[in-house]
Short mmCIF file of C-alpha atoms in Angstrom, two decimals:
data_model
loop_
_atom_site.label_atom_id
_atom_site.label_comp_id
_atom_site.label_asym_id
_atom_site.label_seq_id
_atom_site.Cartn_x
_atom_site.Cartn_y
_atom_site.Cartn_z
CA MET W 190 28.80 38.49 -9.87
CA PHE W 191 25.96 37.06 -7.65
CA TRP W 192 23.61 35.79 -10.72
CA ARG W 193 26.23 33.75 -11.89
CA LYS W 194 26.95 31.75 -8.50
CA SER W 195 23.19 31.02 -8.42
CA GLN W 196 22.92 30.14 -12.15
CA PRO W 197 23.83 26.22 -11.67
CA GLN W 198 21.62 25.81 -8.77
CA GLU W 199 18.59 26.99 -10.73
CA ASP W 200 19.74 24.80 -14.07
CA ASP W 201 19.75 21.81 -11.62
CA SER W 202 15.93 23.03 -10.46
CA ALA W 203 14.73 23.16 -13.34
CA GLU W 204 16.31 20.32 -14.83
CA ARG W 205 14.89 17.98 -12.55
CA ASP W 206 11.36 19.55 -12.62
CA ALA W 207 11.98 18.87 -16.63
CA LYS W 208 12.13 15.47 -15.31
CA VAL W 209 9.13 15.36 -13.07
CA ARG W 210 7.58 16.02 -16.09
CA GLU W 211 9.08 13.32 -18.40
CA LEU W 212 7.70 10.67 -15.23
CA ARG W 213 4.47 11.76 -15.33
CA THR W 214 4.49 11.68 -19.87
CA ALA W 215 5.78 8.75 -19.57
CA ILE W 216 3.71 6.73 -16.91
CA GLY W 217 0.38 8.04 -19.04
CA PRO W 218 -3.09 8.78 -18.05
CA LEU W 219 -3.80 8.10 -14.92
CA SER W 220 -6.94 8.54 -12.61
CA GLY W 221 -8.67 7.24 -9.25
CA ARG W 222 -6.41 7.00 -6.83
CA SER W 223 -3.20 6.49 -9.07
CA LEU W 224 -3.85 9.89 -9.83
CA LYS W 225 -4.21 11.45 -6.48
CA TYR W 226 -1.18 9.19 -5.03
CA CYS W 227 1.27 10.79 -8.29
CA THR W 228 1.39 14.20 -6.76
CA ASP W 229 4.60 16.11 -8.41
CA GLY W 230 6.72 15.48 -4.77
CA CYS W 231 5.56 11.56 -5.25
CA LEU W 232 7.56 11.32 -8.70
CA ARG W 233 10.24 13.24 -7.06
CA ARG W 234 10.85 11.07 -4.79
CA TYR W 235 10.54 8.53 -7.12
CA LEU W 236 13.13 9.79 -9.49
CA GLU W 237 15.54 10.70 -6.32
CA ALA W 238 15.07 7.29 -5.08
CA ARG W 239 16.69 5.88 -8.30
CA ASN W 240 19.24 8.80 -9.07
CA TRP W 241 16.95 10.73 -11.53
CA ASN W 242 17.43 7.29 -13.66
CA LEU W 243 13.64 8.30 -16.12
CA ASP W 244 13.13 4.62 -16.96
CA LYS W 245 14.35 2.90 -13.28
CA ALA W 246 11.51 5.54 -11.58
CA LYS W 247 8.99 4.89 -14.03
CA LYS W 248 9.66 0.96 -13.11
CA MET W 249 9.53 1.47 -9.25
CA LEU W 250 6.54 3.73 -9.50
CA GLU W 251 4.74 1.12 -11.67
CA ASP W 252 5.46 -1.60 -9.47
CA THR W 253 4.18 0.73 -6.62
CA LEU W 254 0.64 1.59 -8.19
CA LYS W 255 0.54 -2.44 -9.27
CA TRP W 256 1.15 -3.05 -5.62
CA ARG W 257 -1.07 -0.28 -4.04
CA GLU W 258 -3.97 -1.80 -6.44
CA THR W 259 -3.88 -5.39 -4.92
CA PHE W 260 -2.73 -4.46 -1.17
CA LYS W 261 -4.80 -1.38 -1.08
CA PRO W 262 -3.04 0.58 1.96
CA GLU W 263 -5.39 3.57 1.94
CA GLU W 264 -8.51 1.13 2.89
CA ILE W 265 -6.64 -0.71 5.68
CA ARG W 266 -8.74 0.63 9.30
CA TRP W 267 -7.63 0.24 12.48
CA HIS W 268 -10.24 -2.62 13.67
CA GLU W 269 -8.17 -4.71 10.68
CA VAL W 270 -5.11 -4.35 12.66
CA ALA W 271 -5.74 -3.61 15.95
CA HIS W 272 -5.02 -6.53 17.62
CA GLU W 273 -1.41 -6.37 15.77
CA GLY W 274 -0.64 -3.33 17.82
CA GLU W 275 -1.88 -4.34 21.41
CA THR W 276 1.34 -4.62 23.48
CA GLY W 277 2.24 -1.06 21.52
CA LYS W 278 4.75 -2.77 19.64
CA VAL W 279 4.79 0.25 16.64
CA SER W 280 2.42 3.46 17.58
CA LYS W 281 2.46 6.84 16.64
CA ALA W 282 4.02 9.44 19.34
CA ASN W 283 2.83 12.30 20.51
CA PHE W 284 5.64 14.33 19.45
CA ARG W 285 7.68 15.03 16.80
CA ASP W 286 11.02 15.08 16.12
CA ARG W 287 13.25 18.56 15.76
CA MET W 288 12.16 19.07 12.31
CA GLY W 289 8.60 18.59 12.98
CA ARG W 290 8.11 15.21 11.29
CA THR W 291 6.00 12.51 12.44
CA VAL W 292 7.44 10.06 14.74
CA LEU W 293 6.70 6.15 14.49
CA ILE W 294 8.13 4.68 18.49
CA MET W 295 8.62 0.98 17.50
CA ARG W 296 9.37 -1.73 20.70
CA PRO W 297 10.41 -5.17 18.70
CA GLY W 298 10.51 -6.63 22.39
CA MET W 299 6.71 -6.39 22.22
CA GLN W 300 6.30 -8.19 19.47
CA ASN W 301 2.91 -9.94 20.06
CA THR W 302 2.33 -11.90 16.84
CA THR W 303 3.58 -14.48 14.55
CA SER W 304 1.74 -13.55 11.18
CA ALA W 305 4.14 -11.64 8.73
CA GLU W 306 0.90 -10.31 6.69
CA GLY W 307 -0.62 -9.06 10.27
CA ASN W 308 2.49 -7.39 10.97
CA VAL W 309 3.15 -5.68 7.28
CA ARG W 310 -0.47 -4.57 7.27
CA HIS W 311 -0.10 -3.01 10.51
CA LEU W 312 3.14 -1.06 10.07
CA VAL W 313 1.84 -0.09 6.09
CA TYR W 314 -1.27 1.20 8.20
CA LEU W 315 0.92 3.41 10.41
CA ILE W 316 3.30 5.02 7.87
CA GLU W 317 0.01 5.81 5.61
CA ASN W 318 -1.43 7.57 8.56
CA ALA W 319 2.11 8.89 9.40
CA ILE W 320 2.78 10.46 5.94
CA LEU W 321 -1.15 11.96 5.73
CA ASN W 322 -0.35 13.97 9.32
CA LEU W 323 3.16 15.30 8.05
CA PRO W 324 3.25 19.00 8.43
CA GLU W 325 2.74 21.21 5.06
CA GLY W 326 6.32 21.11 3.58
CA GLN W 327 7.79 17.93 5.48
CA GLU W 328 7.74 14.27 3.28
CA GLN W 329 9.61 12.22 5.58
CA MET W 330 8.69 10.54 9.02
CA SER W 331 11.30 8.97 11.91
CA TRP W 332 11.18 5.93 13.70
CA LEU W 333 12.24 5.66 16.86
CA ILE W 334 13.05 1.56 18.04
CA ASP W 335 13.36 0.72 21.48
CA PHE W 336 15.28 -2.39 22.20
CA ASN W 337 14.42 -2.81 25.64
CA GLY W 338 12.98 -6.38 26.08
CA TRP W 339 14.29 -7.69 22.88
CA SER W 340 15.70 -11.46 21.91
CA PHE W 341 15.89 -13.94 19.39
CA ASN W 342 12.37 -15.22 21.00
CA THR W 343 10.59 -11.76 20.18
CA HIS W 344 12.00 -10.83 17.20
CA VAL W 345 9.83 -10.55 13.88
CA PRO W 346 11.34 -13.78 11.43
CA ILE W 347 13.91 -13.20 8.64
CA SER W 348 11.54 -12.92 6.16
CA THR W 349 9.25 -10.40 8.01
CA ALA W 350 11.85 -8.09 8.17
CA ARG W 351 12.85 -8.32 4.65
CA ASP W 352 9.07 -8.36 3.62
CA ILE W 353 8.86 -5.01 6.09
CA ILE W 354 12.35 -3.98 4.67
CA TYR W 355 10.89 -4.48 0.81
CA VAL W 356 7.56 -2.85 0.73
CA LEU W 357 9.84 0.79 2.72
CA GLN W 358 12.29 0.58 0.46
CA ASN W 359 10.31 -0.03 -3.33
CA HIS W 360 6.98 1.62 -2.23
CA TYR W 361 7.67 4.26 0.37
CA PRO W 362 10.80 5.87 -1.39
CA GLU W 363 11.90 8.47 0.46
CA ARG W 364 9.54 9.22 3.13
CA LEU W 365 12.50 7.90 6.16
CA ALA W 366 14.55 10.45 7.41
CA ILE W 367 16.21 8.96 10.46
CA ILE W 368 15.87 5.68 11.99
CA ILE W 369 16.97 5.41 15.43
CA LEU W 370 18.32 1.86 17.32
CA TYR W 371 18.09 2.89 20.70
CA SER W 372 20.38 0.46 22.97
CA PRO W 373 20.43 -2.77 20.63
CA PRO W 374 21.99 -5.74 22.46
CA LYS W 375 24.84 -7.48 21.24
CA ILE W 376 23.18 -10.32 20.21
CA PHE W 377 21.21 -7.59 17.73
CA GLU W 378 23.96 -7.52 15.95
CA ALA W 379 23.89 -11.01 14.56
CA PHE W 380 20.13 -10.64 13.17
CA TYR W 381 21.23 -7.43 12.02
CA LYS W 382 24.15 -8.59 9.63
CA VAL W 383 21.75 -10.87 8.45
CA VAL W 384 18.96 -8.03 7.93
CA LYS W 385 21.40 -5.41 6.31
CA TYR W 386 22.21 -7.33 3.28
CA PHE W 387 18.30 -6.90 2.31
CA VAL W 388 18.88 -2.63 3.45
CA ASP W 389 19.78 -0.30 0.11
CA GLN W 390 22.55 1.36 0.35
CA LYS W 391 20.09 5.12 1.02
CA THR W 392 18.28 3.42 4.03
CA SER W 393 21.49 1.87 5.42
CA LYS W 394 22.73 5.86 5.99
CA LYS W 395 19.83 7.14 7.35
CA ILE W 396 20.08 3.54 10.42
CA ASN W 397 22.09 5.52 13.58
CA PHE W 398 22.89 3.53 16.53
CA ILE W 399 22.87 4.88 19.49
CA TYR W 400 23.98 3.98 23.20
CA PRO W 401 22.43 5.90 26.36
CA ASN W 402 26.17 5.04 28.05
CA ASN W 403 27.89 6.82 24.83
CA LYS W 404 28.47 10.27 25.58
CA SER W 405 28.65 11.19 21.28
CA SER W 406 26.04 8.81 20.72
CA MET W 407 23.80 10.65 23.05
CA GLU W 408 24.62 14.39 21.52
CA LEU W 409 23.55 12.56 18.03
CA MET W 410 20.33 12.05 19.37
CA LYS W 411 19.90 15.57 20.67
CA THR W 412 20.52 17.19 16.95
CA PHE W 413 17.52 14.79 16.59
CA PHE W 414 15.04 15.13 18.93
CA ASP W 415 13.99 17.71 21.96
CA THR W 416 14.94 15.48 25.12
CA GLU W 417 11.96 17.52 27.11
CA ASN W 418 9.84 15.78 24.85
CA LEU W 419 11.52 12.67 24.30
CA PRO W 420 10.08 9.30 26.34
CA SER W 421 12.63 8.36 29.37
CA GLU W 422 13.39 4.86 27.44
CA PHE W 423 14.96 7.09 24.81
CA GLY W 424 17.04 9.04 27.28
CA GLY W 425 14.75 11.62 27.50
CA LYS W 426 12.53 13.83 30.21
CA ALA W 427 8.96 13.09 29.27
CA THR W 428 6.87 9.71 30.32
CA LEU W 429 5.77 7.43 27.86
CA LYS W 430 2.72 4.89 28.20
CA TYR W 431 1.32 3.20 25.81
CA ASP W 432 -2.91 3.10 26.20
CA HIS W 433 -4.19 0.47 23.47
CA GLU W 434 -7.63 1.89 24.56
CA GLU W 435 -6.53 5.61 23.90
CA PHE W 436 -4.91 4.47 20.99
CA SER W 437 -7.71 3.11 19.12
CA ARG W 438 -10.15 5.84 19.71
CA LEU W 439 -7.43 8.11 18.03
CA MET W 440 -7.09 5.60 15.15
CA VAL W 441 -11.16 5.87 14.64
CA GLN W 442 -10.68 8.95 14.15
CA GLU W 443 -7.90 9.11 11.63
CA ASP W 444 -9.57 6.78 9.97
CA ILE W 445 -12.06 9.28 9.52
CA LYS W 446 -9.57 11.32 8.23
CA THR W 447 -7.88 8.75 5.74
CA ALA W 448 -11.10 8.46 4.25
CA LYS W 449 -12.08 11.96 3.27
CA TYR W 450 -8.72 12.44 1.78
CA TRP W 451 -9.32 9.23 -0.82
CA GLY W 452 -12.53 10.68 -1.60
CA PHE W 453 -14.46 7.55 0.02
CA ASP W 454 -17.38 6.95 2.76
CA ASP W 455 -15.39 5.39 5.65
CA LYS W 456 -18.94 4.23 7.46
CA ALA W 457 -17.03 1.06 8.78
CA SER W 458 -14.61 3.05 10.81
CA ASN W 459 -16.85 3.42 13.73
CA ASN W 460 -17.96 -0.34 14.06
CA VAL W 461 -17.62 -2.88 11.54
CA ASN W 462 -18.90 -6.93 12.13
CA GLY W 463 -19.38 -6.25 15.81
CA CYS W 464 -15.79 -4.50 16.25
CA SER W 465 -15.63 -1.28 18.50
CA GLU W 466 -13.88 1.62 18.92
CA ALA W 467 -11.78 -0.14 21.26
CA GLY W 468 -9.82 -1.73 18.44
CA MET W 469 -11.21 -5.78 18.45
CA ALA W 470 -10.78 -6.80 15.73
CA PRO W 471 -12.20 -9.21 12.85
CA GLU W 472 -9.73 -11.72 11.26
CA PRO W 473 -8.22 -9.36 8.19
CA LEU W 474 -8.87 -9.13 4.95
CA ASP W 475 -7.25 -11.84 2.46
CA LEU W 476 -5.07 -8.90 0.62
CA ALA W 477 -2.24 -10.26 -1.39
CA GLN W 478 1.11 -9.85 0.06
CA PRO W 479 3.90 -7.75 -1.29
CA ALA W 480 6.92 -9.78 -3.62
CA SER W 481 9.81 -10.24 -1.84
#
């Protein structure tokens, strides 16, 4: 009796493992960073993102490998994007969600630059680092977005938002667990009505609008985060203060970890072209922007 009940799940798991092997065969031999990137878990995420359609998953993965070869996200270093982070518009939290996932905190009201490439590179850098710091057995991260100070004068252009969404959905499939939009103003609705057309159905289901004056909304928030660790800006009890110099020192050390993971020397992490650990940056490298 018990064997019969568990059989369908085991069959489903076996079929998915077979699909992963099929996808690996379909993409052909890999080497270097592409080989390291294409773990079984990675292939499974691409298949999941395309509802286990082999041809669509193969196309998606091949597009990502081409993008990574051009954009080189694993080579981005903090000194190249530090100027984008001076206001703390995006940073990695010093706490995790209830599932132990890495948390990225975003403050669109702190937007400080107009460079589309700079904004994308900065976020990609932090996404790569968030993934590198996921605990064993966990593949997804959480995003907390604080709308304090947001206005049409501070928001990123629609085109930049589109590029960010494109990169996230097409090159980091199944890496996002939840997005919390905390206390968005009513005028954000007009902006979101445009942006949501670029958001696929799977990503859309992960977006949660949370309002501090709504009890059920805050109860939902508590299911994702421990209020003891959650900053007061998000209805918690902790204090959140972004210190750019301190964060820069942390990310310089993270750059060393990144270099070690990808298997190349990274002497440039500590001081490149006179850049200090505090985050003084040279002009960003001229790398291709992702297709839209």
